Amino acid sequence: MPDSRFPTTRLRRLRYHPAIRSLIRETRLDPASLILPLFARPGKAVRQPIGSMPGHAQLSVDLIAEEAREAAKLGLGGIILFGIPAEKDPVGRDSYSESGIVQQAIKAAKDAAPNLLVITDVCFCEYTDHGHCGAIDDHTGRMDVNNDATLELLGKQALSHAQAGADLVAPSGMMDGMVGAIRKALDGSGFTHLPILSYAAKYASSFYGPFREAAESTPKFGDRRAYQMDPAAAAEQALREVELDLAEGADLIMVKPALAYLDIIRLVHDRFPGVPLAAYNVSGEFAMVKAAAQHGWIDERAVALESLTAITRAGARIILTYWAKDVARWLV
Ligand code: PBG
């Protein structure tokens, strides 16, 4: 038995030379694994900055096309589109209209960058006047999203995105049965090849604050705790969510947010080896770093790269992040 203690063993030998550190690295960031979120709004040549997310803006469709071209040039894994419609209503009709804002954005992005993966977020909160993720009523004794009434609408919305040219749809509403309903709607219209990335383990998180400014989707009353997961619930509940979504036909799985949920990412990764796992490095995670960096309190680039490295190390091989373009530039 060789002596594996100090001074025979010195772990600093693995660190003394930069090339050795690089050689033995296991986690490497790759722009091809990063997805850039974009917010589409009506108008022409409109770039409406999002105050809490410096560098990001609501973009009119012509500018979405430019971003898509740039994302492709930088070698990103894709973009995910969110729509902010001109008009909101109780059931979010714009989200499944042929001429809806996200449908226009999909077409513009595909025209500009045919080989770029275009993902759509399938949900209602950006499209409803009450800001909830589906049709609401009080049949449970409280105003809440009616799960089963929303399923049919989700099917319509996902199909409409597919018909506009989306390559992948990503339901984020945390409705029970949403993946199955979307699978059925897609298959019924010939989109059997179109994969579903399910936001399977999505928590009711305060880290979504800046996104809600970006998407103008803050609920007008109440919150999302009756459908998104409780951060303090048993971690294994995330496994039940993933298991159900896979059984309903999900092809890829997401955990969201990322940094405060690295344990969940690791758990899902270990329990479902081989299932492509994504994590959403959400708006609040981005905004905190931006704000501190603007004060000169931390180094944005170093902190962003360290955060994304941690998310990858935890087991996510795909990351949705507002730093996607920056990372591609930093890594060259
Ligand atoms: C729902 C959706 C949200 C985010 C992505 N999809 C907001 C929510 O659930 O309230 C948040 C993303 C982020 O914070 O960056 N359509």
XYZ file of C-alpha atoms and ligand atoms in Angstrom:
348
model
C 0.000 0.000 0.000
C 1.709 3.223 -1.100
C 1.639 6.050 1.373
C -1.060 8.324 0.090
C -0.566 10.968 2.723
C 1.452 14.168 2.835
C 4.285 14.603 2.010
C 4.178 11.765 -0.546
C 0.897 13.091 -1.846
C 0.703 16.766 -2.672
C -2.435 17.816 -4.550
C -0.821 21.145 -5.357
C 1.302 19.260 -7.947
C -1.896 19.130 -10.021
C -2.135 22.893 -9.809
C 1.342 24.348 -10.125
C 1.344 24.627 -13.924
C -1.469 26.362 -15.852
C -1.261 23.711 -18.568
C -1.743 20.917 -16.033
C -4.757 22.666 -14.567
C -6.158 22.947 -18.059
C -5.300 19.345 -18.953
C -7.164 17.815 -16.033
C -10.220 20.055 -16.222
C -13.479 18.115 -16.480
C -15.956 20.946 -16.915
C -15.642 23.057 -20.019
C -18.100 25.633 -21.251
C -19.138 25.464 -24.859
C -21.209 28.150 -26.625
C -22.987 25.313 -28.468
C -24.587 24.335 -25.146
C -25.942 27.804 -24.410
C -29.387 29.128 -25.272
C -30.050 32.867 -25.503
C -33.473 34.131 -24.322
C -35.009 36.894 -26.475
C -38.127 39.006 -25.959
C -40.184 39.888 -29.026
C -42.497 42.901 -29.060
C -44.531 44.698 -31.719
C -43.142 47.538 -33.807
C -40.260 48.172 -36.133
C -36.689 48.973 -35.158
C -37.762 49.088 -31.505
C -35.229 48.261 -28.830
C -36.909 48.816 -25.469
C -34.221 48.285 -22.808
C -35.090 46.139 -19.793
C -33.969 48.176 -16.799
C -33.223 45.278 -14.476
C -31.336 43.310 -17.143
C -28.647 45.618 -18.533
C -27.739 44.753 -22.119
C -31.114 43.097 -22.770
C -34.165 44.620 -24.397
C -37.591 43.883 -25.764
C -36.979 43.727 -29.506
C -39.214 44.226 -32.506
C -39.239 41.331 -34.940
C -36.712 42.890 -37.352
C -34.208 43.133 -34.484
C -34.972 39.563 -33.389
C -33.784 38.566 -36.861
C -30.505 40.418 -36.291
C -30.022 38.727 -32.921
C -30.682 35.327 -34.488
C -28.023 35.992 -37.117
C -25.552 36.988 -34.429
C -26.404 33.987 -32.236
C -25.722 31.700 -35.202
C -22.442 33.476 -35.991
C -21.302 33.052 -32.395
C -22.067 29.327 -32.513
C -24.732 29.356 -29.788
C -26.889 26.301 -29.214
C -30.014 28.289 -30.022
C -32.406 31.002 -28.932
C -35.602 30.797 -26.882
C -38.334 33.255 -27.792
C -40.813 34.968 -25.472
C -43.578 37.127 -26.931
C -45.004 40.333 -25.509
C -48.203 40.903 -27.494
C -49.824 44.245 -28.307
C -53.016 43.069 -26.638
C -53.566 40.752 -23.705
C -56.852 39.009 -22.869
C -58.118 36.439 -20.327
C -56.968 33.401 -22.351
C -53.943 34.807 -24.183
C -55.244 34.468 -27.742
C -52.209 36.121 -29.312
C -50.118 33.131 -28.211
C -51.899 30.810 -30.647
C -52.687 33.272 -33.418
C -51.062 32.717 -36.800
C -50.094 36.392 -36.831
C -49.146 36.494 -33.140
C -45.987 38.215 -31.976
C -44.048 35.039 -31.266
C -45.120 33.454 -34.561
C -43.744 36.515 -36.383
C -40.536 36.301 -34.381
C -40.092 32.593 -35.176
C -40.437 33.246 -38.901
C -38.056 36.192 -38.835
C -35.453 34.222 -36.882
C -35.709 31.178 -39.168
C -35.434 33.366 -42.267
C -32.388 35.143 -40.890
C -30.624 32.039 -39.565
C -32.116 28.847 -41.009
C -29.717 26.543 -39.145
C -30.100 28.146 -35.743
C -32.230 26.195 -33.261
C -35.333 28.229 -32.470
C -37.076 27.249 -29.241
C -40.310 28.773 -27.975
C -41.464 29.136 -24.402
C -44.977 27.679 -24.283
C -46.922 29.461 -21.549
C -49.657 32.035 -21.074
C -48.367 34.499 -18.498
C -47.011 36.922 -21.105
C -50.281 36.834 -23.032
C -53.025 36.973 -20.403
C -54.353 40.229 -18.967
C -54.258 38.739 -15.430
C -50.655 37.526 -15.839
C -51.275 33.911 -14.815
C -50.017 30.918 -16.792
C -53.398 29.750 -18.086
C -57.148 30.259 -17.960
C -58.338 31.185 -14.475
C -61.504 30.502 -12.501
C -62.542 29.876 -8.904
C -63.739 26.286 -9.125
C -61.399 25.284 -6.277
C -62.792 28.048 -4.056
C -59.839 30.300 -4.898
C -58.958 32.124 -8.084
C -56.432 29.830 -9.712
C -55.389 28.489 -13.086
C -57.822 25.819 -14.274
C -55.412 23.014 -15.108
C -57.431 20.953 -17.545
C -58.976 23.920 -19.363
C -55.437 25.218 -19.895
C -54.172 21.950 -21.358
C -56.218 22.334 -24.499
C -54.968 25.897 -24.947
C -51.372 24.758 -24.441
C -51.826 22.208 -27.216
C -53.107 24.933 -29.518
C -50.266 27.257 -28.634
C -47.521 24.664 -29.133
C -49.008 23.582 -32.457
C -49.179 27.175 -33.608
C -45.482 27.646 -32.734
C -44.637 24.483 -34.657
C -46.589 25.646 -37.681
C -44.728 28.965 -37.597
C -41.440 27.035 -37.767
C -40.249 26.463 -34.184
C -37.705 23.639 -33.913
C -38.396 22.751 -30.291
C -41.147 23.755 -27.860
C -40.593 24.341 -24.161
C -43.687 24.347 -21.922
C -43.031 26.314 -18.736
C -46.434 26.571 -17.059
C -46.145 23.646 -14.621
C -49.626 22.342 -15.468
C -50.199 18.666 -14.707
C -50.416 16.781 -17.990
C -49.004 19.639 -20.106
C -46.405 17.529 -21.883
C -48.942 14.847 -22.822
C -51.431 17.418 -24.101
C -48.777 19.123 -26.235
C -47.439 15.807 -27.546
C -50.956 14.845 -28.603
C -51.601 18.169 -30.343
C -48.275 18.019 -32.203
C -48.639 14.378 -33.223
C -52.199 14.964 -34.387
C -50.946 17.473 -36.953
C -47.898 15.701 -38.284
C -45.278 17.153 -35.927
C -44.281 13.762 -34.541
C -40.619 14.729 -35.033
C -40.764 17.914 -32.965
C -39.154 17.482 -29.536
C -40.442 18.867 -26.231
C -38.143 20.441 -23.656
C -40.168 20.415 -20.468
C -39.589 22.896 -17.666
C -40.207 19.852 -15.484
C -38.890 21.041 -12.128
C -39.719 24.721 -12.046
C -39.872 26.394 -8.673
C -42.032 29.314 -7.529
C -38.984 31.535 -7.310
C -38.372 35.165 -6.460
C -35.417 35.028 -8.846
C -37.837 35.579 -11.764
C -38.442 39.227 -10.792
C -36.515 40.924 -13.626
C -38.010 38.545 -16.222
C -41.466 39.646 -15.222
C -40.461 43.228 -15.955
C -38.983 42.054 -19.259
C -42.073 40.063 -20.255
C -44.621 42.278 -18.526
C -45.982 39.121 -16.939
C -46.298 39.885 -13.228
C -49.546 38.304 -11.960
C -52.194 40.991 -11.328
C -53.254 39.164 -8.161
C -51.753 36.410 -6.070
C -48.665 34.474 -7.140
C -47.711 31.249 -8.907
C -47.372 29.019 -5.859
C -50.457 26.966 -6.729
C -48.694 25.607 -9.822
C -44.928 26.139 -9.583
C -43.019 24.047 -7.038
C -42.413 25.018 -3.423
C -38.659 25.607 -2.889
C -38.944 23.866 0.474
C -40.725 20.762 -0.823
C -38.923 17.416 -0.648
C -36.215 17.433 -3.318
C -37.597 14.105 -4.545
C -40.758 15.901 -5.685
C -38.623 17.177 -8.565
C -37.957 13.552 -9.507
C -41.686 12.832 -9.577
C -42.224 15.814 -11.872
C -39.458 14.639 -14.215
C -40.701 11.061 -14.195
C -44.244 12.122 -15.127
C -43.047 14.426 -17.900
C -40.856 11.709 -19.392
C -43.791 9.292 -19.282
C -45.879 11.879 -21.155
C -43.247 12.169 -23.869
C -40.794 14.893 -22.815
C -37.544 14.578 -24.772
C -35.434 17.003 -22.764
C -35.848 18.139 -19.170
C -35.200 21.442 -17.417
C -34.562 22.505 -13.847
C -35.218 26.167 -13.036
C -33.779 28.348 -11.496
C -30.200 27.083 -11.584
C -27.855 28.453 -8.927
C -30.057 28.007 -5.870
C -31.103 24.565 -7.185
C -27.791 22.873 -7.983
C -28.812 20.020 -5.669
C -31.899 19.425 -7.799
C -29.854 19.493 -11.014
C -27.474 16.915 -9.552
C -30.335 14.732 -8.313
C -32.124 14.723 -11.677
C -28.861 14.163 -13.561
C -27.964 11.152 -11.441
C -31.430 9.610 -11.458
C -32.086 10.018 -15.193
C -28.751 9.401 -16.905
C -28.938 9.947 -20.621
C -31.889 12.319 -20.516
C -30.660 15.670 -21.882
C -30.790 18.048 -18.939
C -31.069 21.824 -19.172
C -30.977 24.466 -16.463
C -32.243 28.038 -16.641
C -29.798 30.586 -15.238
C -32.679 32.980 -14.616
C -33.107 36.734 -14.754
C -32.517 37.345 -11.042
C -29.279 35.378 -11.110
C -28.138 37.593 -13.979
C -29.395 40.880 -12.505
C -27.646 40.362 -9.157
C -24.277 39.960 -10.818
C -24.859 42.901 -13.150
C -25.834 45.148 -10.259
C -22.837 44.191 -8.131
C -20.511 44.537 -11.111
C -21.842 48.034 -11.842
C -20.823 48.976 -8.316
C -17.387 47.542 -8.963
C -17.970 44.967 -6.229
C -17.396 41.859 -8.333
C -15.930 40.951 -11.696
C -18.896 40.175 -13.971
C -17.025 37.991 -16.407
C -15.307 35.890 -13.753
C -18.480 35.452 -11.709
C -20.588 34.584 -14.754
C -18.109 31.974 -15.973
C -17.787 30.494 -12.475
C -21.591 30.321 -12.134
C -22.046 28.626 -15.495
C -19.211 26.226 -14.696
C -20.970 25.275 -11.442
C -24.278 24.679 -13.246
C -22.515 22.474 -15.792
C -20.590 20.604 -13.082
C -23.863 19.915 -11.253
C -25.050 18.039 -14.339
C -26.778 20.431 -16.736
C -25.424 20.069 -20.249
C -27.623 22.820 -21.689
C -27.899 26.247 -20.072
C -30.364 29.000 -20.854
C -28.530 32.173 -19.972
C -28.614 35.907 -20.607
C -24.804 35.728 -20.838
C -24.855 33.370 -23.838
C -23.424 35.882 -26.328
C -20.910 37.237 -23.813
C -19.639 33.745 -23.026
C -19.130 32.971 -26.706
C -17.012 36.132 -26.971
C -15.151 35.544 -23.721
C -14.188 32.000 -24.681
C -12.511 32.785 -28.004
C -43.023 31.614 -17.831
C -41.574 31.827 -17.635
C -40.961 32.580 -16.633
C -39.582 32.492 -16.857
C -39.399 31.707 -18.000
N -40.646 31.298 -18.435
C -41.525 33.430 -15.562
C -42.386 32.914 -14.503
O -42.561 31.712 -14.311
O -42.965 33.779 -13.839
C -38.537 33.146 -16.011
C -37.185 33.273 -16.608
C -36.273 34.187 -15.906
O -36.508 34.655 -14.767
O -35.213 34.481 -16.500
N -43.432 31.920 -19.127
